[in-house]
mmCIF file of C-alpha atoms in Angstrom:
data_model
loop_
_atom_site.group_PDB
_atom_site.id
_atom_site.type_symbol
_atom_site.label_atom_id
_atom_site.label_comp_id
_atom_site.label_asym_id
_atom_site.label_seq_id
_atom_site.Cartn_x
_atom_site.Cartn_y
_atom_site.Cartn_z
ATOM 1 C CA MET C 591 14.927 3.386 30.350
ATOM 2 C CA ILE C 592 12.465 1.699 27.993
ATOM 3 C CA PRO C 593 9.907 4.561 28.246
ATOM 4 C CA ASN C 594 12.694 7.046 27.401
ATOM 5 C CA LEU C 595 13.766 4.944 24.440
ATOM 6 C CA LEU C 596 10.183 4.744 23.156
ATOM 7 C CA ALA C 597 9.817 8.508 23.589
ATOM 8 C CA HIS C 598 12.963 9.090 21.517
ATOM 9 C CA ILE C 599 11.710 6.726 18.819
ATOM 10 C CA ARG C 600 8.376 8.561 18.685
ATOM 11 C CA THR C 601 10.160 11.907 18.489
ATOM 12 C CA TRP C 602 12.399 10.903 15.599
ATOM 13 C CA GLY C 603 9.580 9.036 13.893
ATOM 14 C CA GLY C 604 7.447 12.169 14.109
ATOM 15 C CA PHE C 605 10.317 14.273 12.778
ATOM 16 C CA VAL C 606 10.445 12.349 9.501
ATOM 17 C CA ARG C 607 6.696 11.637 9.541
ATOM 18 C CA PHE C 608 7.375 7.901 9.472
ATOM 19 C CA SER C 609 3.615 7.229 9.410
ATOM 20 C CA HIS C 610 3.515 8.741 5.903
ATOM 21 C CA THR C 611 5.575 5.797 4.679
ATOM 22 C CA VAL C 612 2.188 4.214 3.927
ATOM 23 C CA PHE C 613 2.064 6.370 0.787
ATOM 24 C CA ALA C 614 5.142 5.193 -1.129
ATOM 25 C CA LEU C 615 5.930 1.810 0.420
ATOM 26 C CA PRO C 616 2.799 -0.095 -0.736
ATOM 27 C CA PHE C 617 3.438 0.969 -4.341
ATOM 28 C CA ALA C 618 7.062 -0.122 -4.024
ATOM 29 C CA LEU C 619 6.072 -3.493 -2.589
ATOM 30 C CA ALA C 620 3.415 -3.924 -5.284
ATOM 31 C CA ALA C 621 6.072 -3.273 -7.938
ATOM 32 C CA MET C 622 8.359 -5.788 -6.224
ATOM 33 C CA ILE C 623 5.617 -8.422 -6.308
ATOM 34 C CA VAL C 624 4.887 -7.937 -10.001
ATOM 35 C CA ALA C 625 8.596 -7.938 -10.859
ATOM 36 C CA ALA C 626 8.946 -11.252 -8.984
ATOM 37 C CA ARG C 627 5.822 -12.679 -10.583
ATOM 38 C CA ASP C 628 7.610 -15.794 -11.811
ATOM 39 C CA ASN C 629 8.093 -16.742 -8.157
ATOM 40 C CA ARG C 630 4.513 -15.840 -7.087
ATOM 41 C CA GLY C 631 5.651 -12.356 -6.118
ATOM 42 C CA TRP C 632 8.343 -13.309 -3.610
ATOM 43 C CA PRO C 633 11.952 -12.240 -4.330
ATOM 44 C CA GLY C 634 13.382 -13.902 -1.206
ATOM 45 C CA TRP C 635 13.919 -12.673 2.336
ATOM 46 C CA GLU C 636 17.288 -11.078 1.646
ATOM 47 C CA LYS C 637 16.128 -9.035 -1.313
ATOM 48 C CA PHE C 638 12.884 -8.124 0.437
ATOM 49 C CA GLY C 639 14.794 -6.864 3.479
ATOM 50 C CA LEU C 640 17.190 -4.832 1.334
ATOM 51 C CA ILE C 641 14.333 -3.285 -0.659
ATOM 52 C CA LEU C 642 12.545 -2.362 2.568
ATOM 53 C CA ALA C 643 15.734 -0.879 4.037
ATOM 54 C CA ALA C 644 16.444 1.113 0.868
ATOM 55 C CA MET C 645 12.918 2.547 0.740
ATOM 56 C CA VAL C 646 12.905 3.548 4.416
ATOM 57 C CA CYS C 647 16.382 5.097 4.146
ATOM 58 C CA ALA C 648 15.520 7.043 0.991
ATOM 59 C CA ARG C 649 12.357 8.468 2.498
ATOM 60 C CA THR C 650 14.047 9.266 5.810
ATOM 61 C CA CYS C 651 16.852 11.104 4.019
ATOM 62 C CA ALA C 652 14.397 13.070 1.873
ATOM 63 C CA MET C 653 12.163 14.032 4.794
ATOM 64 C CA ALA C 654 15.066 15.028 7.046
ATOM 65 C CA PHE C 655 16.537 17.139 4.232
ATOM 66 C CA ASN C 656 13.145 18.779 3.713
ATOM 67 C CA ARG C 657 12.849 19.671 7.396
ATOM 68 C CA ILE C 658 16.411 21.028 7.449
ATOM 69 C CA VAL C 659 16.133 23.342 4.438
ATOM 70 C CA ASP C 660 12.596 24.468 5.332
ATOM 71 C CA ARG C 661 13.211 25.095 9.036
ATOM 72 C CA LYS C 662 13.155 28.902 8.762
ATOM 73 C CA PHE C 663 9.886 28.915 6.806
ATOM 74 C CA ASP C 664 8.438 26.354 9.215
ATOM 75 C CA ALA C 665 9.233 28.670 12.119
ATOM 76 C CA LEU C 666 7.295 31.522 10.480
ATOM 77 C CA ASN C 667 4.215 29.437 9.618
ATOM 78 C CA LEU C 668 1.730 28.994 12.467
ATOM 79 C CA ARG C 669 0.746 25.577 11.103
ATOM 80 C CA THR C 670 4.320 24.272 11.186
ATOM 81 C CA ALA C 671 5.964 26.293 13.972
ATOM 82 C CA GLY C 672 5.605 23.349 16.339
ATOM 83 C CA ARG C 673 7.685 21.029 14.170
ATOM 84 C CA HIS C 674 10.779 19.511 15.710
ATOM 85 C CA LEU C 675 13.499 21.836 14.415
ATOM 86 C CA PRO C 676 11.721 25.183 14.922
ATOM 87 C CA SER C 677 10.537 24.148 18.376
ATOM 88 C CA GLY C 678 13.945 22.812 19.415
ATOM 89 C CA LYS C 679 12.771 19.231 20.047
ATOM 90 C CA ILE C 680 15.538 18.040 17.731
ATOM 91 C CA SER C 681 18.879 19.754 17.112
ATOM 92 C CA LEU C 682 20.053 20.752 13.657
ATOM 93 C CA ALA C 683 23.172 18.626 14.099
ATOM 94 C CA GLY C 684 21.031 15.591 14.936
ATOM 95 C CA ALA C 685 18.834 16.179 11.890
ATOM 96 C CA VAL C 686 21.883 16.466 9.612
ATOM 97 C CA ALA C 687 23.367 13.277 11.082
ATOM 98 C CA LEU C 688 20.098 11.419 10.460
ATOM 99 C CA CYS C 689 19.925 12.703 6.879
ATOM 100 C CA LEU C 690 23.500 11.644 6.091
ATOM 101 C CA GLY C 691 23.089 8.298 7.853
ATOM 102 C CA ALA C 692 19.933 7.521 5.901
ATOM 103 C CA ALA C 693 21.650 8.486 2.638
ATOM 104 C CA ALA C 694 24.513 6.124 3.458
ATOM 105 C CA GLY C 695 21.991 3.420 4.330
ATOM 106 C CA LEU C 696 20.379 3.707 0.902
ATOM 107 C CA VAL C 697 23.729 3.430 -0.894
ATOM 108 C CA ILE C 698 24.752 0.414 1.197
ATOM 109 C CA ALA C 699 21.435 -1.375 0.663
ATOM 110 C CA SER C 700 21.645 -0.656 -3.076
ATOM 111 C CA PHE C 701 25.182 -2.093 -3.199
ATOM 112 C CA PHE C 702 23.929 -5.429 -1.892
ATOM 113 C CA LEU C 703 20.893 -5.439 -4.213
ATOM 114 C CA ASN C 704 22.629 -5.238 -7.589
ATOM 115 C CA ARG C 705 25.094 -3.153 -9.547
ATOM 116 C CA LEU C 706 22.424 -1.136 -11.380
ATOM 117 C CA CYS C 707 20.735 -0.046 -8.142
ATOM 118 C CA PHE C 708 24.107 0.871 -6.648
ATOM 119 C CA TYR C 709 25.057 3.054 -9.618
ATOM 120 C CA LEU C 710 21.657 4.767 -9.590
ATOM 121 C CA SER C 711 21.524 5.350 -5.812
ATOM 122 C CA PRO C 712 23.254 8.785 -5.925
ATOM 123 C CA VAL C 713 20.823 9.852 -8.646
ATOM 124 C CA ALA C 714 17.913 8.716 -6.490
ATOM 125 C CA LEU C 715 19.258 10.685 -3.513
ATOM 126 C CA ALA C 716 19.658 13.806 -5.648
ATOM 127 C CA VAL C 717 16.081 13.535 -6.950
ATOM 128 C CA VAL C 718 14.385 12.899 -3.586
ATOM 129 C CA CYS C 719 16.254 15.767 -1.923
ATOM 130 C CA PHE C 720 16.012 18.252 -4.796
ATOM 131 C CA TYR C 721 12.236 18.482 -4.412
ATOM 132 C CA SER C 722 12.632 20.418 -1.156
ATOM 133 C CA LEU C 723 14.280 23.286 -3.032
ATOM 134 C CA THR C 724 11.819 23.526 -5.927
ATOM 135 C CA LYS C 725 9.165 25.572 -4.105
ATOM 136 C CA ARG C 726 11.655 28.439 -4.196
ATOM 137 C CA PHE C 727 11.721 28.744 -7.989
ATOM 138 C CA THR C 728 8.967 26.760 -9.771
ATOM 139 C CA ASP C 729 5.191 26.453 -9.591
ATOM 140 C CA TYR C 730 5.478 22.772 -10.541
ATOM 141 C CA THR C 731 6.997 21.678 -7.245
ATOM 142 C CA HIS C 732 4.271 18.994 -6.989
ATOM 143 C CA VAL C 733 5.577 17.321 -10.144
ATOM 144 C CA TYR C 734 9.091 17.095 -8.707
ATOM 145 C CA LEU C 735 7.708 15.522 -5.543
ATOM 146 C CA GLY C 736 5.759 13.087 -7.718
ATOM 147 C CA LEU C 737 8.929 12.099 -9.554
ATOM 148 C CA ALA C 738 10.662 11.541 -6.211
ATOM 149 C CA LEU C 739 7.853 9.304 -4.972
ATOM 150 C CA ALA C 740 7.702 7.424 -8.280
ATOM 151 C CA LEU C 741 11.286 6.271 -7.723
ATOM 152 C CA ALA C 742 9.948 3.899 -5.048
ATOM 153 C CA PRO C 743 8.134 1.458 -7.392
ATOM 154 C CA ALA C 744 10.732 1.916 -10.132
ATOM 155 C CA GLY C 745 13.535 1.230 -7.685
ATOM 156 C CA ALA C 746 11.835 -1.866 -6.283
ATOM 157 C CA TRP C 747 11.317 -3.187 -9.807
ATOM 158 C CA LEU C 748 14.995 -2.697 -10.689
ATOM 159 C CA ALA C 749 16.004 -4.248 -7.368
ATOM 160 C CA VAL C 750 14.292 -7.468 -8.397
ATOM 161 C CA LYS C 751 15.050 -7.490 -12.110
ATOM 162 C CA GLY C 752 18.327 -5.590 -12.369
ATOM 163 C CA THR C 753 19.204 -5.225 -16.044
ATOM 164 C CA ASN C 754 17.156 -8.307 -16.975
ATOM 165 C CA LEU C 755 14.213 -6.271 -18.242
ATOM 166 C CA ALA C 756 11.886 -7.244 -21.080
ATOM 167 C CA TRP C 757 9.920 -4.599 -22.942
ATOM 168 C CA LEU C 758 6.803 -5.533 -20.994
ATOM 169 C CA ASP C 759 8.657 -4.959 -17.714
ATOM 170 C CA VAL C 760 9.674 -1.503 -18.882
ATOM 171 C CA ALA C 761 6.124 -0.669 -20.016
ATOM 172 C CA GLN C 762 4.569 -1.832 -16.737
ATOM 173 C CA MET C 763 7.184 -0.024 -14.645
ATOM 174 C CA VAL C 764 6.835 3.262 -16.549
ATOM 175 C CA VAL C 765 3.023 3.198 -16.472
ATOM 176 C CA LEU C 766 3.009 2.551 -12.717
ATOM 177 C CA ALA C 767 5.604 5.279 -12.096
ATOM 178 C CA LEU C 768 3.566 7.804 -14.115
ATOM 179 C CA ALA C 769 0.442 6.842 -12.166
ATOM 180 C CA VAL C 770 2.283 7.536 -8.912
ATOM 181 C CA VAL C 771 3.469 10.924 -10.223
ATOM 182 C CA LEU C 772 -0.094 11.960 -11.070
ATOM 183 C CA TRP C 773 -1.423 10.606 -7.771
ATOM 184 C CA LEU C 774 1.101 12.678 -5.854
ATOM 185 C CA VAL C 775 0.460 15.807 -7.934
ATOM 186 C CA GLY C 776 -3.244 15.570 -7.159
ATOM 187 C CA PHE C 777 -3.071 15.103 -3.413
ATOM 188 C CA ASP C 778 -0.103 17.452 -2.905
ATOM 189 C CA ILE C 779 -2.096 20.265 -4.517
ATOM 190 C CA ILE C 780 -4.885 19.561 -2.041
ATOM 191 C CA TYR C 781 -2.389 19.572 0.834
ATOM 192 C CA ALA C 782 -0.904 22.887 -0.377
ATOM 193 C CA LEU C 783 -4.284 24.600 0.096
ATOM 194 C CA GLN C 784 -3.452 24.901 3.789
ATOM 195 C CA ASP C 785 -0.485 27.190 3.079
ATOM 196 C CA TYR C 786 -1.959 29.254 0.262
ATOM 197 C CA GLU C 787 -1.836 32.602 2.095
ATOM 198 C CA PHE C 788 1.534 31.896 3.726
ATOM 199 C CA ASP C 789 3.163 30.862 0.450
ATOM 200 C CA ARG C 790 1.858 33.973 -1.302
ATOM 201 C CA ARG C 791 3.179 36.198 1.460
ATOM 202 C CA TYR C 792 6.678 34.710 1.494
ATOM 203 C CA GLY C 793 7.104 34.140 -2.226
ATOM 204 C CA LEU C 794 6.977 30.348 -2.207
ATOM 205 C CA HIS C 795 5.770 28.641 -5.357
ATOM 206 C CA SER C 796 3.033 26.091 -6.000
ATOM 207 C CA LEU C 797 0.222 25.598 -8.480
ATOM 208 C CA VAL C 798 -2.206 26.741 -5.788
ATOM 209 C CA VAL C 799 -0.391 30.101 -5.622
ATOM 210 C CA ALA C 800 0.049 30.363 -9.397
ATOM 211 C CA TRP C 801 -3.467 29.360 -10.473
ATOM 212 C CA GLY C 802 -5.549 30.011 -7.381
ATOM 213 C CA PRO C 803 -7.222 27.331 -5.228
ATOM 214 C CA LYS C 804 -10.194 26.722 -7.541
ATOM 215 C CA ASN C 805 -8.185 26.194 -10.725
ATOM 216 C CA ALA C 806 -5.535 24.197 -8.873
ATOM 217 C CA LEU C 807 -8.208 21.851 -7.522
ATOM 218 C CA GLN C 808 -9.484 21.279 -11.046
ATOM 219 C CA ALA C 809 -5.933 20.388 -12.121
ATOM 220 C CA ALA C 810 -5.655 18.024 -9.151
ATOM 221 C CA PHE C 811 -8.883 16.288 -10.123
ATOM 222 C CA LEU C 812 -7.679 15.906 -13.716
ATOM 223 C CA ALA C 813 -4.379 14.451 -12.454
ATOM 224 C CA HIS C 814 -6.231 11.895 -10.353
ATOM 225 C CA MET C 815 -8.524 10.871 -13.181
ATOM 226 C CA LEU C 816 -5.510 10.379 -15.459
ATOM 227 C CA MET C 817 -3.918 8.357 -12.682
ATOM 228 C CA CYS C 818 -6.972 6.096 -12.591
ATOM 229 C CA GLY C 819 -6.660 5.572 -16.325
ATOM 230 C CA LEU C 820 -3.004 4.614 -15.967
ATOM 231 C CA LEU C 821 -3.786 2.204 -13.122
ATOM 232 C CA LEU C 822 -6.371 0.538 -15.354
ATOM 233 C CA LEU C 823 -3.783 0.317 -18.148
ATOM 234 C CA PHE C 824 -1.302 -1.171 -15.670
ATOM 235 C CA GLY C 825 -3.822 -3.874 -14.783
ATOM 236 C CA LEU C 826 -4.355 -4.651 -18.453
ATOM 237 C CA LEU C 827 -0.625 -4.879 -19.111
ATOM 238 C CA CYS C 828 -0.309 -7.261 -16.157
ATOM 239 C CA LYS C 829 -3.366 -9.257 -17.325
ATOM 240 C CA PHE C 830 -5.048 -8.852 -13.937
ATOM 241 C CA ARG C 831 -8.674 -9.887 -13.470
ATOM 242 C CA ILE C 832 -11.668 -9.335 -11.224
ATOM 243 C CA ALA C 833 -9.885 -8.612 -7.920
ATOM 244 C CA TYR C 834 -7.933 -5.796 -9.530
ATOM 245 C CA ILE C 835 -11.028 -4.296 -11.156
ATOM 246 C CA VAL C 836 -12.934 -4.334 -7.856
ATOM 247 C CA GLY C 837 -10.009 -2.649 -6.110
ATOM 248 C CA TRP C 838 -9.701 -0.146 -8.942
ATOM 249 C CA PHE C 839 -13.288 0.997 -8.369
ATOM 250 C CA ILE C 840 -12.534 1.407 -4.649
ATOM 251 C CA ILE C 841 -9.525 3.572 -5.519
ATOM 252 C CA VAL C 842 -11.609 5.723 -7.866
ATOM 253 C CA GLY C 843 -14.227 6.120 -5.140
ATOM 254 C CA CYS C 844 -11.609 7.220 -2.596
ATOM 255 C CA LEU C 845 -10.185 9.815 -4.967
ATOM 256 C CA VAL C 846 -13.624 11.208 -5.804
ATOM 257 C CA MET C 847 -14.396 11.453 -2.087
ATOM 258 C CA GLU C 848 -11.070 13.192 -1.503
ATOM 259 C CA HIS C 849 -11.978 15.912 -3.971
ATOM 260 C CA TRP C 850 -15.475 16.250 -2.567
ATOM 261 C CA ILE C 851 -13.953 16.865 0.869
ATOM 262 C CA ALA C 852 -11.410 19.340 -0.530
ATOM 263 C CA ARG C 853 -14.151 21.359 -2.252
ATOM 264 C CA ARG C 854 -16.982 21.128 0.263
ATOM 265 C CA ARG C 855 -15.317 21.035 3.661
ATOM 266 C CA SER C 856 -13.122 23.437 5.650
ATOM 267 C CA LEU C 857 -9.332 23.221 5.682
ATOM 268 C CA SER C 858 -9.523 21.275 8.938
ATOM 269 C CA TRP C 859 -10.681 18.323 6.824
ATOM 270 C CA ILE C 860 -7.608 18.425 4.590
ATOM 271 C CA ASN C 861 -5.716 15.883 6.682
ATOM 272 C CA VAL C 862 -8.614 13.445 6.258
ATOM 273 C CA ALA C 863 -8.479 13.871 2.492
ATOM 274 C CA PHE C 864 -4.693 13.873 2.441
ATOM 275 C CA PHE C 865 -3.731 11.102 4.828
ATOM 276 C CA ARG C 866 -6.559 8.647 5.436
ATOM 277 C CA LEU C 867 -8.008 8.364 1.959
ATOM 278 C CA ASN C 868 -4.633 8.225 0.229
ATOM 279 C CA ALA C 869 -3.467 5.626 2.715
ATOM 280 C CA VAL C 870 -6.495 3.565 1.677
ATOM 281 C CA VAL C 871 -5.624 4.092 -2.007
ATOM 282 C CA SER C 872 -2.072 2.785 -1.598
ATOM 283 C CA ALA C 873 -3.105 -0.086 0.698
ATOM 284 C CA VAL C 874 -5.876 -1.218 -1.660
ATOM 285 C CA PHE C 875 -3.531 -1.075 -4.642
ATOM 286 C CA PHE C 876 -0.995 -3.220 -2.822
ATOM 287 C CA GLY C 877 -3.667 -5.671 -1.704
ATOM 288 C CA ILE C 878 -5.228 -6.219 -5.110
ATOM 289 C CA THR C 879 -1.862 -6.454 -6.856
ATOM 290 C CA ALA C 880 -0.625 -9.012 -4.323
ATOM 291 C CA ALA C 881 -3.846 -11.003 -4.626
ATOM 292 C CA GLU C 882 -3.645 -11.106 -8.417
ATOM 293 C CA VAL C 883 -0.011 -12.208 -8.459
ATOM 294 C CA ILE C 884 -0.085 -14.667 -5.562
ATOM 295 C CA PHE C 885 -3.359 -16.303 -6.579
ATOM 296 C CA GLN C 886 -2.730 -15.755 -10.287
ATOM 297 C CA GLY C 887 -6.106 -14.129 -10.825
ATOM 298 C CA GLY C 888 -7.990 -17.262 -9.905
ATOM 299 C CA PHE C 889 -8.115 -16.997 -6.102
ATOM 300 C CA ARG C 890 -6.253 -20.247 -5.722
ATOM 301 C CA LEU C 891 -2.609 -21.178 -5.604
ATOM 302 C CA ARG C 892 -1.364 -23.189 -8.517
#
């Protein structure tokens, strides 16, 4: 019984690519820590649990919706034909039930967080799901995905602060959200290189299709360099010190390496550039932000 249960968990986790939670969640948790800075970054177990539940539910809903609306294209693409819906590993009814259940989970978690989060939860659901439709009509689908991902840190910030926001809170939150948008735009362009020929053939939109791989990669590099600038500005606004600067250089190094791989290696290396290096970027950002807040920049509790 237990092996069957674990197999089902792995199947559903693979369906929504649960492992990719490492992209958005560290930025959300970093935002939570900064928003709760007056309490050394800890908002309390209840609020932490609700934030975690809301983030997981939002991402699960978005990913399930993406797999549902893209299932016919996935079946035609050799790279994605083995995914759960085209291959029959998961039924359409099960996928729809998961999507709706996750959406309800986000609304419920938001209700217990605060009134602002509850009122904004339908807007958040609309944004994170709308991305999946954008590749049908706009070349800037990467920007929409970036906006969806940027809701994670913004939502965590509002979960802690509610409407009690000073101008500095707003500035920090907006700068971090914009950095996440640009980060996503850069690495999603790199990821889209894998489907360049397929997207052209079936009339799907992306900047890779519109501008060609070479020009799109240049745009991705520019997006990542602007992201680095915004992360540096975020550190300045938060008055972070040496730990943040050291981590910032590591992040810059990872992004430069990502683009070197995308330009110099075959498409088989894309997953290395896409998953591993970006996972390091988000983990390092969370680590240095937590260290600065918890130890107040001085590597000692006060």
